[in-house]
Short mmCIF file of C-alpha atoms in Angstrom, two decimals:
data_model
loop_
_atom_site.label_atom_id
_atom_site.label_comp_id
_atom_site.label_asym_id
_atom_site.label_seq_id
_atom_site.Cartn_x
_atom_site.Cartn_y
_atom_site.Cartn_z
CA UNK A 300 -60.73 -40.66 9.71
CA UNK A 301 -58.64 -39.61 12.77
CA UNK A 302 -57.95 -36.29 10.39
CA UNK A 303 -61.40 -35.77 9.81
CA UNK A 304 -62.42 -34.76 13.05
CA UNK A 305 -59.47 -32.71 13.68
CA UNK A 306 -59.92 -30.76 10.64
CA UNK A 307 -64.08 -30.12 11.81
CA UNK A 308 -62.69 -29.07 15.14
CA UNK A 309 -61.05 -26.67 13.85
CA UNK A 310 -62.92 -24.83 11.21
CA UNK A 311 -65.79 -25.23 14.01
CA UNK A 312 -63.50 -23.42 16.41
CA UNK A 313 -62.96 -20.22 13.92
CA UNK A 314 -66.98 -20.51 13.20
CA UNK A 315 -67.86 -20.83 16.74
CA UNK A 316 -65.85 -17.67 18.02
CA UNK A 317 -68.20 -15.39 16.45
CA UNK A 318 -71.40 -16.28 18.61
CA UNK A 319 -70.06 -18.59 21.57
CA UNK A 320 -70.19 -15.49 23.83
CA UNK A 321 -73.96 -14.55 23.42
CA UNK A 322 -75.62 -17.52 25.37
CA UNK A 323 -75.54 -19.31 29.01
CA UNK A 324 -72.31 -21.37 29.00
CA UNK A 325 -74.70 -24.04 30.53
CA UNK A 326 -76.94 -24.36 27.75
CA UNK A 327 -73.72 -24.17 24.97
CA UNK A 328 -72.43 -26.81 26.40
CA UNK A 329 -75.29 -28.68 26.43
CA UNK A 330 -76.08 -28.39 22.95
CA UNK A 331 -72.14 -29.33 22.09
CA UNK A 332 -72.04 -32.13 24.16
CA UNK A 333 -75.42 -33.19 22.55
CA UNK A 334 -73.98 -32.94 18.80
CA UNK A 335 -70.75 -34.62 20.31
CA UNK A 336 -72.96 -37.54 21.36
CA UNK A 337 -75.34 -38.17 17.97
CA UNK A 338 -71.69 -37.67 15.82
CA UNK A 339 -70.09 -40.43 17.99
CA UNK A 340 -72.99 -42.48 17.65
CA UNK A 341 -73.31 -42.10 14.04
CA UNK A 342 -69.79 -43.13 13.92
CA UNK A 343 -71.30 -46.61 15.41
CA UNK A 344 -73.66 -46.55 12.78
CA UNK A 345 -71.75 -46.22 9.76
CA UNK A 346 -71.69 -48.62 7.08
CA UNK A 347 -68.72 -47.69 5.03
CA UNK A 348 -65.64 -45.26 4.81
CA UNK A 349 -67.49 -42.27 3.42
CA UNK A 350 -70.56 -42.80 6.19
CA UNK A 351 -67.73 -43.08 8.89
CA UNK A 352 -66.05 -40.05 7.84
CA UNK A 353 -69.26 -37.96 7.68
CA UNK A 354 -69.83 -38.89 11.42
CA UNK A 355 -66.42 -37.79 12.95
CA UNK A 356 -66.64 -34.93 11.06
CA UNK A 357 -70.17 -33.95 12.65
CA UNK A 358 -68.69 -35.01 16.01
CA UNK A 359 -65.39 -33.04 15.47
CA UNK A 360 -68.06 -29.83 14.35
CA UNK A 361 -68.83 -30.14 18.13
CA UNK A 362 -66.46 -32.12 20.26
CA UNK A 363 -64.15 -28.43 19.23
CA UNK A 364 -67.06 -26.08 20.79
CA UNK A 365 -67.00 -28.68 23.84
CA UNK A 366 -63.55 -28.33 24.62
CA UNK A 367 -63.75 -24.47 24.24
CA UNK A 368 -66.92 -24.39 26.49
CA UNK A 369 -65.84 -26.63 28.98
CA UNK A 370 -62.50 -24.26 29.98
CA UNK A 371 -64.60 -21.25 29.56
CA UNK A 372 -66.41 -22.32 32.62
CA UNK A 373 -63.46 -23.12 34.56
CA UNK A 374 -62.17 -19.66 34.23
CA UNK A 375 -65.57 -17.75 34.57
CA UNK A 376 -66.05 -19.64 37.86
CA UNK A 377 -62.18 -19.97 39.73
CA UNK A 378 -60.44 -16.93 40.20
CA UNK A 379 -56.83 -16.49 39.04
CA UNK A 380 -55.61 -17.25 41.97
CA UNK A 381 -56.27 -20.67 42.09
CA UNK A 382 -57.07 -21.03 38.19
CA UNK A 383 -53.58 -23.09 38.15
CA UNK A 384 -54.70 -25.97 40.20
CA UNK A 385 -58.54 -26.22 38.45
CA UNK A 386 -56.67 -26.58 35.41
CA UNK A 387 -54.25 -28.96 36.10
CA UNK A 388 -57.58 -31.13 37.72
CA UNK A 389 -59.03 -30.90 34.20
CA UNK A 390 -55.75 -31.10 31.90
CA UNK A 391 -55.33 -34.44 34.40
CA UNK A 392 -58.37 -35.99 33.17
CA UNK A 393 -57.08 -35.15 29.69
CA UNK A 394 -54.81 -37.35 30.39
CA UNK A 395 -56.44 -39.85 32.07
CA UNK A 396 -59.09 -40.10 29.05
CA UNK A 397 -55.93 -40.26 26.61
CA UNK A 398 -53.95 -43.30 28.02
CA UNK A 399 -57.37 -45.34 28.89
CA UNK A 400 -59.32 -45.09 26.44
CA UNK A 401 -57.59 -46.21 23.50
CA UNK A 402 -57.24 -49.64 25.76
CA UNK A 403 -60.96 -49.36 26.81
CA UNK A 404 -61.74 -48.85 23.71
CA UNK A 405 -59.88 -51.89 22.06
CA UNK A 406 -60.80 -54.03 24.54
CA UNK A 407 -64.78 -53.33 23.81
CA UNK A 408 -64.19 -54.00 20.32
CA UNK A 409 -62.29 -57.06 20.79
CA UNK A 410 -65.39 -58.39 23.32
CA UNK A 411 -68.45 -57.16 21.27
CA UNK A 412 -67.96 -55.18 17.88
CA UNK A 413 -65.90 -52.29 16.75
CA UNK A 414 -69.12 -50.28 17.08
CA UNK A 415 -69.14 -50.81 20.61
CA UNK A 416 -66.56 -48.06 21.52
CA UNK A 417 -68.30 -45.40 19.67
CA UNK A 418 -71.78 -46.28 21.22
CA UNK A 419 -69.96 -46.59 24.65
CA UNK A 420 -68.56 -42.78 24.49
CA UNK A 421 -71.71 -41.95 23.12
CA UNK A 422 -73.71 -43.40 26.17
CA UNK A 423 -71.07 -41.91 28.96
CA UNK A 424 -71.23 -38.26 26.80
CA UNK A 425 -75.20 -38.54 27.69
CA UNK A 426 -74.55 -39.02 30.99
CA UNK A 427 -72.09 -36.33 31.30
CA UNK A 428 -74.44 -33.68 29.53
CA UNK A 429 -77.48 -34.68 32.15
CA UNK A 430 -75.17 -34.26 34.93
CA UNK A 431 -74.10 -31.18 33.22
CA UNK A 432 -77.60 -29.75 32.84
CA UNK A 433 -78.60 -30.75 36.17
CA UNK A 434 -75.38 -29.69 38.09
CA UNK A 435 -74.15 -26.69 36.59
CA UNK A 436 -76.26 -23.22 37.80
CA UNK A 437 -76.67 -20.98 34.68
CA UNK A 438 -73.49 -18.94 33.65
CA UNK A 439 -74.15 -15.96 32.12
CA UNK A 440 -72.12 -13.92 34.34
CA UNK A 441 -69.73 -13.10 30.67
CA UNK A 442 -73.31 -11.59 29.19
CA UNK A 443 -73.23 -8.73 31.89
CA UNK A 444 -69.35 -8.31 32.47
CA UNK A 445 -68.52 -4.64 31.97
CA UNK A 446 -66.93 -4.06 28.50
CA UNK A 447 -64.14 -1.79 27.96
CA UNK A 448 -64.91 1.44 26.16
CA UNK A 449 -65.52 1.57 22.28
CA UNK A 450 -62.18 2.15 20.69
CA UNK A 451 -59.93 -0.53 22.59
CA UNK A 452 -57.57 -2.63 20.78
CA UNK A 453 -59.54 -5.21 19.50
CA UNK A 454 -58.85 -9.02 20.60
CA UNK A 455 -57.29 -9.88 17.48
CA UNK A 456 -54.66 -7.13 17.59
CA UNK A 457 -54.02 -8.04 21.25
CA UNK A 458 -50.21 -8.38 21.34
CA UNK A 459 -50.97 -10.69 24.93
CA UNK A 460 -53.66 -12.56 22.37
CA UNK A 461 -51.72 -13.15 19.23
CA UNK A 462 -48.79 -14.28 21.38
CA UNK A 463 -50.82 -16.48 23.55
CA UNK A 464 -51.67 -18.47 19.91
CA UNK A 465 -48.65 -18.27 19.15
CA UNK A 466 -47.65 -20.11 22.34
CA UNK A 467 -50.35 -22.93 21.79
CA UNK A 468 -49.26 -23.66 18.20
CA UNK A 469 -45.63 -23.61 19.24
CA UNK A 470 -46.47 -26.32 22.13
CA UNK A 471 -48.69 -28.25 19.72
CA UNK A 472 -46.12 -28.49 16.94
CA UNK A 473 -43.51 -29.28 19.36
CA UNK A 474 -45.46 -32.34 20.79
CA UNK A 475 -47.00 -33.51 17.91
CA UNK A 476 -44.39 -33.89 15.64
CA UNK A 477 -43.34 -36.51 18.33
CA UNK A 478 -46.46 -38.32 19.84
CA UNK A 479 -47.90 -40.00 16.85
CA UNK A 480 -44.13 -41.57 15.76
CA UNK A 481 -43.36 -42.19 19.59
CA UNK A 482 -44.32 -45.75 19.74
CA UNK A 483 -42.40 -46.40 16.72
CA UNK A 484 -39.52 -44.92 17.69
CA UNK A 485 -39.71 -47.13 21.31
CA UNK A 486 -39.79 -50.36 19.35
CA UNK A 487 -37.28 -49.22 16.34
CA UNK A 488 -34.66 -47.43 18.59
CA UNK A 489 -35.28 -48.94 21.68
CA UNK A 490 -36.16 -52.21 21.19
CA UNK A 491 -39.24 -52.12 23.08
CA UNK A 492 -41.81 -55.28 22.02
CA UNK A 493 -44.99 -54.31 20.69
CA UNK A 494 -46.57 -56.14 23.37
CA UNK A 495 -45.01 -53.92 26.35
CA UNK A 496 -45.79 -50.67 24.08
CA UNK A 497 -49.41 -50.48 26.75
CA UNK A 498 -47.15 -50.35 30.19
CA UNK A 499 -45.61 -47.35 28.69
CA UNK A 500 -48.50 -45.67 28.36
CA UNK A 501 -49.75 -46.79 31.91
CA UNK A 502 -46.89 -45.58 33.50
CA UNK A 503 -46.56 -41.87 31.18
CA UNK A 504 -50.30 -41.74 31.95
CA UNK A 505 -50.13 -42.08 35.55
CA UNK A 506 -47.55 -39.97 36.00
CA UNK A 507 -49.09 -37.33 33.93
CA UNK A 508 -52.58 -37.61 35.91
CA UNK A 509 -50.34 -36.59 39.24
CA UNK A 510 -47.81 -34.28 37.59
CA UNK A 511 -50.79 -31.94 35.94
CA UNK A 512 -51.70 -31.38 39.56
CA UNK A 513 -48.81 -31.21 40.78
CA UNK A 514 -48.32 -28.31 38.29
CA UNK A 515 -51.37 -26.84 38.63
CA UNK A 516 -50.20 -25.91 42.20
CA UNK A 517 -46.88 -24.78 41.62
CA UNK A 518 -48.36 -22.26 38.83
CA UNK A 519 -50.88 -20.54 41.85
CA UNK A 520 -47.72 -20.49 43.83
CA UNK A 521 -44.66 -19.26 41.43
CA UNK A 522 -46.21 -18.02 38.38
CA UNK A 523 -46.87 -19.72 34.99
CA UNK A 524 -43.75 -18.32 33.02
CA UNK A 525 -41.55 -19.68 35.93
CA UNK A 526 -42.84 -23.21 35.98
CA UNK A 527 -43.27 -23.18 31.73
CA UNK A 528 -39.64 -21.71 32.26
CA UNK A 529 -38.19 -24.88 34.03
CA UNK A 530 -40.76 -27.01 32.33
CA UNK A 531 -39.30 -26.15 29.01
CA UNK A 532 -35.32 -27.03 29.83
CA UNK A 533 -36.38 -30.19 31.21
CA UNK A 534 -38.62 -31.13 27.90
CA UNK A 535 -35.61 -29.85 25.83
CA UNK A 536 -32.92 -32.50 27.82
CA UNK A 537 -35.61 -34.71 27.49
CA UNK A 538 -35.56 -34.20 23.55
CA UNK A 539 -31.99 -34.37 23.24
CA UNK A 540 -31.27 -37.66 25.21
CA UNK A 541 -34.09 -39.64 24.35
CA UNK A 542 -34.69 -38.73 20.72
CA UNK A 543 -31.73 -36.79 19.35
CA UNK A 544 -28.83 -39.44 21.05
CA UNK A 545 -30.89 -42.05 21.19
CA UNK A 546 -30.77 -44.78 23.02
CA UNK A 547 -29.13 -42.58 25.64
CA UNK A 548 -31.80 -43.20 28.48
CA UNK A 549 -34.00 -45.75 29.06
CA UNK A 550 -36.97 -45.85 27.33
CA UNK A 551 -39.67 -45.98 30.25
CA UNK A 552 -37.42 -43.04 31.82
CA UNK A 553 -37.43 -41.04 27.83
CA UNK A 554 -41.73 -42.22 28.06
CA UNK A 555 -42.49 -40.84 31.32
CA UNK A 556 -39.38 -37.71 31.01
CA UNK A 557 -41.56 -36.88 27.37
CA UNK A 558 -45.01 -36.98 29.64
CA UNK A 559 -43.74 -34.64 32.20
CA UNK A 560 -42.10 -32.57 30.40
CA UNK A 561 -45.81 -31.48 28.70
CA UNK A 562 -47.43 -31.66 31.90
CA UNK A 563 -44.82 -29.18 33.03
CA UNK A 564 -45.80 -26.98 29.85
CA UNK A 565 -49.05 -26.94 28.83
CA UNK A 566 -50.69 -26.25 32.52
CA UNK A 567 -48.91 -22.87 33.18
CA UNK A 568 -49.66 -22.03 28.96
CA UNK A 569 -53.50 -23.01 29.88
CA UNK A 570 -53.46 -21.26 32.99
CA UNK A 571 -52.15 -18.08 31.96
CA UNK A 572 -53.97 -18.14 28.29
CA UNK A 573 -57.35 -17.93 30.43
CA UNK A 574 -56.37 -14.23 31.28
CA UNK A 575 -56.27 -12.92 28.54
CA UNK A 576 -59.45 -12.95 27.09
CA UNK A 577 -62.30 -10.96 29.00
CA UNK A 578 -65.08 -12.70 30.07
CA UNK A 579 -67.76 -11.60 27.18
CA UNK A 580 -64.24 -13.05 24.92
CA UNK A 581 -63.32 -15.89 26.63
CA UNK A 582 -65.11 -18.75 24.28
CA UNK A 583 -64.65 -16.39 21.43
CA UNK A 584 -61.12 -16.30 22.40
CA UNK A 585 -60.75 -20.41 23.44
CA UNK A 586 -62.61 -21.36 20.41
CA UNK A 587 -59.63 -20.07 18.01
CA UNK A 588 -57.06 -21.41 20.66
CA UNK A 589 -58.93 -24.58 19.84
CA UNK A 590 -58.74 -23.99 15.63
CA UNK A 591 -54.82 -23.29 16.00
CA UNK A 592 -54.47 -26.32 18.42
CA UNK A 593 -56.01 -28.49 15.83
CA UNK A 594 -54.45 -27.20 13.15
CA UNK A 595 -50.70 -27.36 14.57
CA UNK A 596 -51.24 -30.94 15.72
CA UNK A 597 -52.07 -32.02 12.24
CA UNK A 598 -48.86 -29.28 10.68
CA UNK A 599 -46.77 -31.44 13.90
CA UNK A 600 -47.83 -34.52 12.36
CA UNK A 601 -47.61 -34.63 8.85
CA UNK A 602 -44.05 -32.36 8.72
CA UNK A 603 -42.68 -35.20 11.04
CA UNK A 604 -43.56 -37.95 8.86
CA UNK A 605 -41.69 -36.69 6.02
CA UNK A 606 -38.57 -36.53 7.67
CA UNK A 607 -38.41 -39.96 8.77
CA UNK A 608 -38.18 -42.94 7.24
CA UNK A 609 -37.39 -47.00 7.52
CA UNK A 610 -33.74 -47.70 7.74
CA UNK A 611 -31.71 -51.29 7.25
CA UNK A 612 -33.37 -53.97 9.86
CA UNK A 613 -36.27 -52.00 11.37
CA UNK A 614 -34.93 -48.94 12.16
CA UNK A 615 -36.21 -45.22 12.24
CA UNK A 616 -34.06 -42.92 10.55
CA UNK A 617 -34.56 -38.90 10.75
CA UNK A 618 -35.89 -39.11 14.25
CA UNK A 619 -32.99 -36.35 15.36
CA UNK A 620 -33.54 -34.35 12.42
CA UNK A 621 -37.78 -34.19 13.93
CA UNK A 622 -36.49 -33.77 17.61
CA UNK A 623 -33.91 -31.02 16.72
CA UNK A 624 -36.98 -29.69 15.10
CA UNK A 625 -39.43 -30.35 17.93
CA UNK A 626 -36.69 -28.41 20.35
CA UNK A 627 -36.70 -25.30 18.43
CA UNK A 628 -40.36 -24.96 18.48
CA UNK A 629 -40.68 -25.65 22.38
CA UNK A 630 -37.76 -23.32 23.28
CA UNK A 631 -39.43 -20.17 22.56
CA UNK A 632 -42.84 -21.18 25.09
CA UNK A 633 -41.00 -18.98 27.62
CA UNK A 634 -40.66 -15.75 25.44
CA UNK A 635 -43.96 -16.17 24.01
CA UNK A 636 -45.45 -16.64 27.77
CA UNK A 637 -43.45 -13.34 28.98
CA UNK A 638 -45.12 -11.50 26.02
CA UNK A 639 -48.73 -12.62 27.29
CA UNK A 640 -47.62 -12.32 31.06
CA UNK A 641 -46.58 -9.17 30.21
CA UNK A 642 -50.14 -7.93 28.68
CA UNK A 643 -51.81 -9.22 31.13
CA UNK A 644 -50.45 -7.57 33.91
CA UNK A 645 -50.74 -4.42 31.87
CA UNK A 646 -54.21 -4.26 31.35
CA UNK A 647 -55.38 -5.39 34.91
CA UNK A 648 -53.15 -2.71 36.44
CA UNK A 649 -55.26 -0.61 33.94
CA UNK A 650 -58.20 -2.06 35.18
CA UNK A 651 -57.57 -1.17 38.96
CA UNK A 652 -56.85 2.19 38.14
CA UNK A 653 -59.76 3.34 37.25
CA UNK A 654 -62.32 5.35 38.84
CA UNK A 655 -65.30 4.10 40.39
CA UNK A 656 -68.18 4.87 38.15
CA UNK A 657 -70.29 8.23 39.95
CA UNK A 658 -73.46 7.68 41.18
CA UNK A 659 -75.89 10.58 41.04
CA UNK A 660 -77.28 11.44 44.58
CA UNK A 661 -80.64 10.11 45.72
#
């Protein structure tokens, strides 16, 4: 089911790129969040498997167009200046959403049904696309952005684009082939009851709502290859102590150390990433970063899970052989970000150099 979505979002995301750019962000996102809402719903409708899986994969055909919209209009409207900090706001309620709702949504079921949770999301994502609507002025600032000459290397042969993928599928495999096994490796390696598996979360969560910030505003202030620079060695010790020579640490400090660590990542990736497209590219350009997301969480996934297996009294075995793997694929963030750093700088030097466009006399 989970799969279902994730494989809507992104063939949604490759679909989406080739249109995205012609309308008011306002009214794209409206129309997502609307087809976001009835899948959800559906989802609290369904009266079987198949019925269930048709619904997710209606609301992943939009939830992936959401995402994509809703960054678009974080980078059309803050400058890159301060882009680090509005994304760390919004990667923080990411977060936020992620460690809360699966309890929220547990704890509805448990009360009323396990319909209620998807008729509860659908209900809030109604209220968030009238506030949208009603809040947002129109954006179609992108529709009138001057376009670079015919001739121009085209987005997909971007070297600063292809490597800024590259840098969101090497994150994505790098996390996921750890988050979904996580919980199992707290309670198999490091004795952690099933019971106390929530305060984890609470406490990574927390700390990941302040650290995104936190990030956010040491990107504006050093640069994003910097901070995904120091980010990266301190995910990689993280890696090695608390997964490869495990139990080494703690496990609230390896829960939390794993939290920050991706906080310390993904906001400078996110940050930067926003730069490269142009604006008449940008959802074009956030909707495939969205299709490779989706796609490396489910290649993180699935590769991890055939590498580990149960061992003699409960425990995990492989887990070092997936963390060894996890380290290689988050160690080359930094080279990936120089590329698109790199690019970037390039072409907006290019930018400033040209001439003014001449005006006939009156």
């Amino acid at each position: 089911v989970g799969g279902a979505y994730t494989a809507a979002a992104a063939v949604s995301g490759v679909a989406c790129g080739f249109f995205l750019d012609r309308f008011d962000r306002r009214s794209a996102l409206a129309v997502a969040l609307l087809g976001l809402v009835l899948g959800t719903a559906a989802g609290g409708l369904a009266q079987g498997p198949g019925s269930l899986m048709a619904a997710r994969v209606v609301a992943g055909l939009f939830g992936g167009p959401a995402t994509s919209l809703s960054l678009s209009v974080v980078a059309d409207v803050v400058p890159p200046e301060r882009r680090g900090r509005a994304m760390g706001a919004v990667m923080g309620a990411f977060a936020v959403a992620s460690v809360f709702g699966v309890p929220a949504g547990l704890e509805l079921a448990r009360l009323f049904t396990w319909r209620a949770p998807f008729f509860a999301v659908a209900g809030l994502g109604v209220v968030i696309a009238i506030l949208a609507l009603a809040r947002l002025p129109a954006l179609r600032g992108h529709l009138s952005a001057p376009r670079p000459p015919p001739g121009g290397a085209p987005l997909a042969r971007d070297p600063a684009a292809l490597a800024s993928l590259a840098a969101y599928a090497s994150v994505t495999v790098a996390a996921f082939s750890i988050i979904p096994n996580i919980s199992a490796h707290m309670q198999a390696s490091y004795g952690v009851p099933r019971s106390r598996l929530g305060l984890l979360y609470l406490a990574g969560g927390a700390l990941s709502f302040f650290a995104l910030r936190v990030t956010g505003r040491l990107v504006d202030r050093f640069g994003a290859t910097r901070v995904a620079t120091a980010g990266t060695v301190f995910f990689v010790a993280v890696l090695y102590a608390g997964f490869v020579r495990a139990p080494f640490l703690p496990a609230l400090a390896v829960f939390c150390g794993f939290m920050l660590g991706m906080s310390f990542r993904n906001v400078p990736m996110s940050s930067l990433s926003s730069r490269v497209p142009l604006p008449h590219q940008r959802a074009r350009f956030l909707s495939a970063q969205s299709a490779v997301q989706h796609l490396a969480s489910s290649v993180g996934a699935v590769f991890a899970t055939r590498l580990l297996h149960d061992g003699p009294g409960g425990t995990l075995l492989g887990f070092d052989r997936v963390a060894w793997i996890s380290i290689g694929f988050a160690a080359v963030l930094p080279l990936l970000l120089r590329v698109v750093e790199r690019g970037v700088r390039r072409r907006e030097r290019d930018r400033a150099a040209e001439p003014a466009p001449a005006f006939p006399p009156s």
